[in-house]
Tab-separated table of C-alpha atoms in Angstrom:
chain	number	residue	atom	x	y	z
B	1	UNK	CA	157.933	108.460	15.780
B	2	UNK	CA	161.662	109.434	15.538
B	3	UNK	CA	163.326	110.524	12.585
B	4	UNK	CA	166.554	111.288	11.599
B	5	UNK	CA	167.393	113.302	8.643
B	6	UNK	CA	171.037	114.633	6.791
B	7	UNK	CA	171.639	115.933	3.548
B	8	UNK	CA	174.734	117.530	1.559
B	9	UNK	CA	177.602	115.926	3.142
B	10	UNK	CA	179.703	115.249	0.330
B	11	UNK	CA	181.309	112.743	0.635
B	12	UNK	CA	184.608	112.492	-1.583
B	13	UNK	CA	186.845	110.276	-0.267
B	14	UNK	CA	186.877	107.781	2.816
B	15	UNK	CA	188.813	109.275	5.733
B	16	UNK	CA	188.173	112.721	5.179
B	17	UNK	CA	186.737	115.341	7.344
B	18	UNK	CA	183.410	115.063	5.816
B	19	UNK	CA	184.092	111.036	5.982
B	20	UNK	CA	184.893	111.846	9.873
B	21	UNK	CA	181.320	113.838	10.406
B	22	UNK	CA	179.223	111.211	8.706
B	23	UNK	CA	180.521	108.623	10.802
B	24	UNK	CA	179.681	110.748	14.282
B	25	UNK	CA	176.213	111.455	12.267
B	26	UNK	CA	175.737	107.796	12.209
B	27	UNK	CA	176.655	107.043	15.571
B	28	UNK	CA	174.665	109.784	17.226
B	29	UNK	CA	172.382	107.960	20.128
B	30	UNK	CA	169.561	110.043	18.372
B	31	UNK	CA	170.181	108.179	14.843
B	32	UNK	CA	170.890	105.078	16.398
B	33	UNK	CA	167.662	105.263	17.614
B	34	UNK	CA	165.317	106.519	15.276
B	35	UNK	CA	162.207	104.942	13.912
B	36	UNK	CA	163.397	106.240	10.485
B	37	UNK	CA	166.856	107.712	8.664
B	38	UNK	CA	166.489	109.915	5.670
B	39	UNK	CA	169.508	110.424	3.354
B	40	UNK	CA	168.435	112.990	2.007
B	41	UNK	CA	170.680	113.176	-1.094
B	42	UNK	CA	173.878	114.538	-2.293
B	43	UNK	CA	175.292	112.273	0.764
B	44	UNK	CA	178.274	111.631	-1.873
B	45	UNK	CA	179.799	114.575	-3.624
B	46	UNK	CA	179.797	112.415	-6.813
B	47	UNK	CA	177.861	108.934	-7.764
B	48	UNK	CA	175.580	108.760	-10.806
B	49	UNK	CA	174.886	106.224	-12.417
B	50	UNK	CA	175.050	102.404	-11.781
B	51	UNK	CA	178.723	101.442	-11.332
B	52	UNK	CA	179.575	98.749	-8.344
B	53	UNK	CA	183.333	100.948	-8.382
B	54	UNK	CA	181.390	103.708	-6.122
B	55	UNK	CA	181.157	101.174	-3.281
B	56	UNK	CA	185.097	100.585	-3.318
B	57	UNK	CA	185.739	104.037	-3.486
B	58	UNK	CA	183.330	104.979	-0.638
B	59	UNK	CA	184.330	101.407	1.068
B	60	UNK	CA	183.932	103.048	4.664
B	61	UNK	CA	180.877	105.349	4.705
B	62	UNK	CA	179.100	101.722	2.902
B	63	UNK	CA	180.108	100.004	6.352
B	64	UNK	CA	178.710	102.611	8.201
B	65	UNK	CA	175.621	102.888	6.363
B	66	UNK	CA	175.117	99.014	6.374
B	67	UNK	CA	175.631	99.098	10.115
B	68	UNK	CA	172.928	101.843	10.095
B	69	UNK	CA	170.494	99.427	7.923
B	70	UNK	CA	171.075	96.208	9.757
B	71	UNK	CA	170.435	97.748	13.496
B	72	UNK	CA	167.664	99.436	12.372
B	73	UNK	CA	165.632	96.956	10.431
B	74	UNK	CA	166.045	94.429	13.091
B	75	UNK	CA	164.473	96.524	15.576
B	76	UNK	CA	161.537	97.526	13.025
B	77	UNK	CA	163.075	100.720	11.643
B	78	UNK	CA	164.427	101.796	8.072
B	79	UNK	CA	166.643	103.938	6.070
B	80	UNK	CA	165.576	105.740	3.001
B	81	UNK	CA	167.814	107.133	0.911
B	82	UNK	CA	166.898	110.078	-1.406
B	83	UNK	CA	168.324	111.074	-4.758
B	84	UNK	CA	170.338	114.567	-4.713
B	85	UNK	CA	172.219	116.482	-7.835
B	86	UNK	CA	175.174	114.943	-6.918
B	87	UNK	CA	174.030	111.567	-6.401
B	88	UNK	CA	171.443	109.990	-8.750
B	89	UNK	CA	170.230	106.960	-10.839
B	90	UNK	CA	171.592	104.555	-8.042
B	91	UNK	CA	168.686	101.912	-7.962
B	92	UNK	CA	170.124	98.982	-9.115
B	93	UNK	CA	173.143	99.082	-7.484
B	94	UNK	CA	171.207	100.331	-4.196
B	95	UNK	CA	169.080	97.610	-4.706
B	96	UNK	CA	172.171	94.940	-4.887
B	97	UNK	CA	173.925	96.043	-2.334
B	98	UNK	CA	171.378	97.559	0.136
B	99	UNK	CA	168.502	95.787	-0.493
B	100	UNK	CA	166.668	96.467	2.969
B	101	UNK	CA	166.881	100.617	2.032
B	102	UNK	CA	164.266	102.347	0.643
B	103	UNK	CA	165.197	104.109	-2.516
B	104	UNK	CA	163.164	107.087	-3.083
B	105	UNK	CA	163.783	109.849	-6.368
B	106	UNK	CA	162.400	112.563	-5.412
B	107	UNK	CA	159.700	113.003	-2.805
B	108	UNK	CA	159.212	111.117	0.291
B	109	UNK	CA	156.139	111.505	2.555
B	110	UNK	CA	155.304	110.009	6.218
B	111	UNK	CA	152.256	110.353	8.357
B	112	UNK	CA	152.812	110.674	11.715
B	113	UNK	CA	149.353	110.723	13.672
B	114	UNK	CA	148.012	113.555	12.849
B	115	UNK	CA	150.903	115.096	11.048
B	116	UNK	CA	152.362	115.316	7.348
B	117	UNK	CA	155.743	115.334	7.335
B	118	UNK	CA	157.380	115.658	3.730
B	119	UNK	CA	161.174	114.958	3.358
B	120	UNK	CA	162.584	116.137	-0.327
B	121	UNK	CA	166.620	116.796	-1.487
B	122	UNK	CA	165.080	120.383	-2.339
B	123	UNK	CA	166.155	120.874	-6.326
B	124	UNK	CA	162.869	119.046	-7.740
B	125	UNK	CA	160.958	121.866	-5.844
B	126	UNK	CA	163.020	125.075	-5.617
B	127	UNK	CA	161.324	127.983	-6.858
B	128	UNK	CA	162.907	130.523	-9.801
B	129	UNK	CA	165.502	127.666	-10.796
B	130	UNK	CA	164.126	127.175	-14.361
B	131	UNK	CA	167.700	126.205	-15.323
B	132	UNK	CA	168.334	123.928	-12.912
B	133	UNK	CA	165.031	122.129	-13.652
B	134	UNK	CA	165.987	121.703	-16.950
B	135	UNK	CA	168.945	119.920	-16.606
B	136	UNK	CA	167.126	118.042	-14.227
B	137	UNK	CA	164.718	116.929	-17.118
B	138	UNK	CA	167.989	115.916	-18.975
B	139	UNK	CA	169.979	114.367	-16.773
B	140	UNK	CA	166.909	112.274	-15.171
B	141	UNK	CA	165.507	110.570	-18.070
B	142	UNK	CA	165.980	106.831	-19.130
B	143	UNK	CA	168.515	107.432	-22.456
B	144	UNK	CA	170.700	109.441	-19.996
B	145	UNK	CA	170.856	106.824	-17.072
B	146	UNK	CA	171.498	104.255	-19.847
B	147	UNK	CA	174.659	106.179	-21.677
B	148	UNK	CA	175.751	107.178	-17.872
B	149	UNK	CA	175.927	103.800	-16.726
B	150	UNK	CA	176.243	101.351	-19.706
B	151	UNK	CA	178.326	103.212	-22.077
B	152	UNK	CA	180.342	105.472	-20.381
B	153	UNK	CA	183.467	104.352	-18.207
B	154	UNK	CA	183.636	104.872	-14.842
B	155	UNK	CA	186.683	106.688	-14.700
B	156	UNK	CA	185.172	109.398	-17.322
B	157	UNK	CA	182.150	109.384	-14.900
B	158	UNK	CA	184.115	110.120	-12.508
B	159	UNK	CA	186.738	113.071	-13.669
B	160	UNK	CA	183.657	114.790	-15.290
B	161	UNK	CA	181.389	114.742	-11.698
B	162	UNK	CA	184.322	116.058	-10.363
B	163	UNK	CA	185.050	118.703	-12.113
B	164	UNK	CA	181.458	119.856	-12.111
B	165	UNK	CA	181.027	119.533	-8.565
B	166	UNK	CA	184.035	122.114	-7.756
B	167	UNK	CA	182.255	124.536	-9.591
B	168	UNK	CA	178.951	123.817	-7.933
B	169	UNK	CA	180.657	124.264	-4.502
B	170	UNK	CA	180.861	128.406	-5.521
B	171	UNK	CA	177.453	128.175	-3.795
B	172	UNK	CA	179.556	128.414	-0.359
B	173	UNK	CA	181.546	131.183	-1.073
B	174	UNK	CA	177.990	133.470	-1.613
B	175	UNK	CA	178.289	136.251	0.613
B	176	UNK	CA	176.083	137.329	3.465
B	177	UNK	CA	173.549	139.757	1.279
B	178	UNK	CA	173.077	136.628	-0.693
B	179	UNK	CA	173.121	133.956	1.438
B	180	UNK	CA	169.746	135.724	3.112
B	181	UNK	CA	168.442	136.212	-0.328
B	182	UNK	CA	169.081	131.893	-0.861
B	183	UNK	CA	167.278	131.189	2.530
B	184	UNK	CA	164.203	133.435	1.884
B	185	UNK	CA	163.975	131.746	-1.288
B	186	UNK	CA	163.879	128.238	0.171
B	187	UNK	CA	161.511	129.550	2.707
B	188	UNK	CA	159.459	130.965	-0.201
B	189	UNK	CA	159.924	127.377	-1.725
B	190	UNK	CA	158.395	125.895	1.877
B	191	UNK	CA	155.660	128.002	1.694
B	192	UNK	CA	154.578	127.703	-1.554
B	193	UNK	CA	154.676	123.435	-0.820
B	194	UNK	CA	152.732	123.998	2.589
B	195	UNK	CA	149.380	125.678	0.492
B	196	UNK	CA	149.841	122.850	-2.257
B	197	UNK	CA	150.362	119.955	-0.116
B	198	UNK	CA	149.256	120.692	3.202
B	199	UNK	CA	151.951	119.527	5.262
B	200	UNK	CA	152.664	120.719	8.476
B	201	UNK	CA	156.646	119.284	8.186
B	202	UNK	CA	158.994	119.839	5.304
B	203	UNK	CA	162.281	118.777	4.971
B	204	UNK	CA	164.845	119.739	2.677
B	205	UNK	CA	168.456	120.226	1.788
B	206	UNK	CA	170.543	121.726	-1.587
B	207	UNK	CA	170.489	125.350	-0.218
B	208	UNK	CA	173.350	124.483	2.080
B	209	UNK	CA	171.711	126.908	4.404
B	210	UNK	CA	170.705	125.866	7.845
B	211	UNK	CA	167.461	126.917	8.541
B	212	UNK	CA	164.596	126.733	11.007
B	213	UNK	CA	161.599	128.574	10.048
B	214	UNK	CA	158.144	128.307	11.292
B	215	UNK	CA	154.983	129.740	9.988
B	216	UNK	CA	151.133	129.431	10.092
B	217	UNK	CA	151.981	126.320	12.511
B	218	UNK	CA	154.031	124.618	9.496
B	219	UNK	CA	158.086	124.028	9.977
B	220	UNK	CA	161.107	123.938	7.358
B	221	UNK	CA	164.109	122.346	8.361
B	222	UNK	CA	167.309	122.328	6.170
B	223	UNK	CA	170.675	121.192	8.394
B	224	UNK	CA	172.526	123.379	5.645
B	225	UNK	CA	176.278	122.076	4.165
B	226	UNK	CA	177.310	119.409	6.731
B	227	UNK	CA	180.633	119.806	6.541
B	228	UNK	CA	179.940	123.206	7.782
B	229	UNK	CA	177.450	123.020	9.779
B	230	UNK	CA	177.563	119.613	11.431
B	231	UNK	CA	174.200	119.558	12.255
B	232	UNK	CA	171.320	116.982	11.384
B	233	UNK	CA	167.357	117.388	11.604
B	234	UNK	CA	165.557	115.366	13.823
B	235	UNK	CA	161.761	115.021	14.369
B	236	UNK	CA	160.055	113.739	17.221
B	237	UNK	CA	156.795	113.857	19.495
B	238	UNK	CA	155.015	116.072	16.401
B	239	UNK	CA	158.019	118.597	16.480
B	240	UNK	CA	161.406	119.373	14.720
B	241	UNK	CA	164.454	120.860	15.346
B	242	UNK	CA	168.289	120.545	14.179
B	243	UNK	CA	170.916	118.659	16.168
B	244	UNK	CA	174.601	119.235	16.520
B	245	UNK	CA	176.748	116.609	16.260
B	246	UNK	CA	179.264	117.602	18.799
């Protein structure tokens, strides 16, 4: 089986550089051709809750993922897309407008022969993030999708996610010291996951740290910030690795 898998592009606007990436992402011979794509979340910088205005916004990278959708389907394949922090509570519109996509909210898991292979955003199972989990049990309950989508304009939706995500993106001015300290962390994280699930792949994103760490015969792959990185993970022939775009 071939898999493709990206996380934390961040996508703001159509036509930027991030815009640019995703579409060379997409049309990588490798995607184009895998059994599988995995979005793994926080593909858009900001889109939470259900409101059909994200689609015009994000007009271009929805043509390039429906391109995506429609080759791959017909030939047997399929995308799934995962939920990030920056991208959540999407079903319904997900399911109007990409009905042939899996939608998937936290965890998504694929045997391959003889092998486990677990694909996950990374915040539901970060370890020593007790904050962040709580205002994941805030922001993902039902009364909080409701107000989000039902009650709340879109253009409030919008200014707020904004605003919160240019603080979020301090996270890529860390410096070196604690960019290792982030990465051992998430390999911690990987670890931990291995004993309780016994996987022998595990695929995240959210540190914004590329990594490629291998122990005890299990593997963690994390293409890191795209923007930045420009790389994807791919899995194929019981092995993983990341992939350059250029």
């Amino acid at each position: 089986m071939k898999i493709s898998a990206i996380s934390d592009v961040h996508l703001m606007r159509d036509f930027d550089d991030s815009a640019r990436m995703f579409e060379k992402f997409i049309s990588n011979p490798l995607v184009q051709n895998s059994d599988q794509v995995i979005l793994l979340g926080d593909i858009f910088d900001c889109m939470v809750g259900n409101k059909q205005k994200y689609f015009s916004d994000h007009s271009a990278a929805i043509k390039l993922v429906q391109g995506l959708v429609d080759k791959l389907v017909a030939n047997g394949g399929k995308v799934v897309f995962i939920e990030g922090n920056h991208d959540f509570h999407l079903r319904k519109i997900f399911r109007e407008r990409f009905p042939a996509i899996e939608y998937c909210e936290e965890i998504y898991v694929i045997e391959d022969q003889t092998k486990k292979l677990f694909f996950a955003h990374g915040d539901s199972v970060e370890i020593d993030n007790p904050g962040h989990q709580l205002f994941r049990k805030l922001v993902k309950n039902p009364v909080f999708e409701f107000v989000l989508s039902q009650l709340i304009p879109y253009e409030v939706v919008r200014n707020v996610g904004e605003s919160w995500s240019r603080k979020s993106r301090k996270y890529n001015e860390l410096t070196e010291a604690e960019n290792v300290l982030v990465r051992e962390k998430f390999r911690q994280t990987a670890a931990r996951f291995w004993i309780k699930e016994s996987c022998h792949l595990l695929v995240l994103g959210h540190s914004h740290l590329a990594d490629n760490y291998t122990a005890n015969g299990m593997q963690y792959l994390n293409n890191g910030f795209f923007p930045q990185t420009q790389t994807f993970s791919y899995f194929e022939n019981g092995q993983g690795r990341l992939v350059s775009i250029n």
